[in-house]
Phi, psi and omega in degrees: 000123183281176186298316182295322179293317178297320179295319179297317178296321179295319180293322176295320178297325178297318178300316179294318184292332176302329181274318187253337181212069188301324181299317179296322180297315182286331174297320179291319180292334178295327180271318185224090178299134179205142182214357184300309180297321179299317180298312181296319180293320178299316178300313182298313179297319179296319180295320177296317179300316179299317180299316183291327183269358184304313178302319179292318180298319180291321177298316179296318180299319177296318178300320180295316179295318178299321178294320178296318180298324183279335189239338183264116183302323180295319179284320180299332181279357179289163178289162179299323179296319179294318179296317179297322179294319178298317180293321180294319179294325178291320182283328182223082181300154178294159176305324179295318179295320178294319179297323180297322178300317180287329177298328178298331179291342175270317186288318185301313179298325180293312181294314182297318181292322178296312178301314182298313183295319182293318179294319179290329175296320175297318178297322178296320179294316180297319182272007181056045178275184186247003185283144173250173184297319183302315181288322178291325175295315179298316178296319181296319179292324176292325176294332179297336180302305177284322189280336178245308182294303179296325178299316179294319180296313180297317178299319178297318179295316179298316180297322180291316182293317182285331179091149184303323186292349181274359181239131177251348180206165177293332175298320177300318183289313179296329180283356181286339175277134182311131185209177185286350175293338176298333180282328179236074189297337182273000184290139181225176177064213184298319180299315179299316179295321179297315180293325177296321180295335178274067181269183185298329182283324175295319179290327175298315178299321177301312180297320179293323177295323178298314179298318180297319178297321181290319185276307184286319183266344181068031184260138173239169177086197190297324183301323181294343178255324187295312184289318171301322178296321179297321178296315181297315180293317180297318178298319179293322178295317179298313181294319179296322179296317179297315181295322179293319178295321178296317179295321179294321180295318181283333181086028180266000000 
């Protein structure tokens, strides 16, 4: 086995270990930063998840348009042809719209990993750690495999198993993955969306970030928890804000 083959196998093992043995994975990344396989696997899992959830997403989009037609005076005042076109576009998006959905499976891991690495780099500086951006970026991209790739895949499987008719909004679909709203079932609005965003994958990511700070940066104490916690909360706030704005736009 040549050097490149051994390196590739090692990088694949790192992706697996992030899921089953994170300390070993980050120990390896501390010596040899790598993220290529993690990026490709995250994209693949995300694309499969998008494909599986497409029927549910289209059903929800049609429900949203129907709700707008029934409740929004501006939309209700459109011609029948315009309303029919809106419903048709919701049920059968254009190839460009479909391609954009899959493009997000490429863009999201890059943006999330950059955000994650920069915040943890700040945490490393505050805690006088030893991590550099290259290693934190590699660790963040490997963390994206479970927190973005597997999350999308599981959501797609849940949407497929339950069927499109079981979802009336995107909040319903995102909330199908176990999350903290289960603890406060009556929560609605921004609070409900925020608790939904704190699902098992977001909390998993928090735990992996803590381990990464301890191993890659060599940080102990509160800093190793505060900055990963800030990332998790900030991510939940962003998603909850988007969901709340979407609900306000539709009028649901």
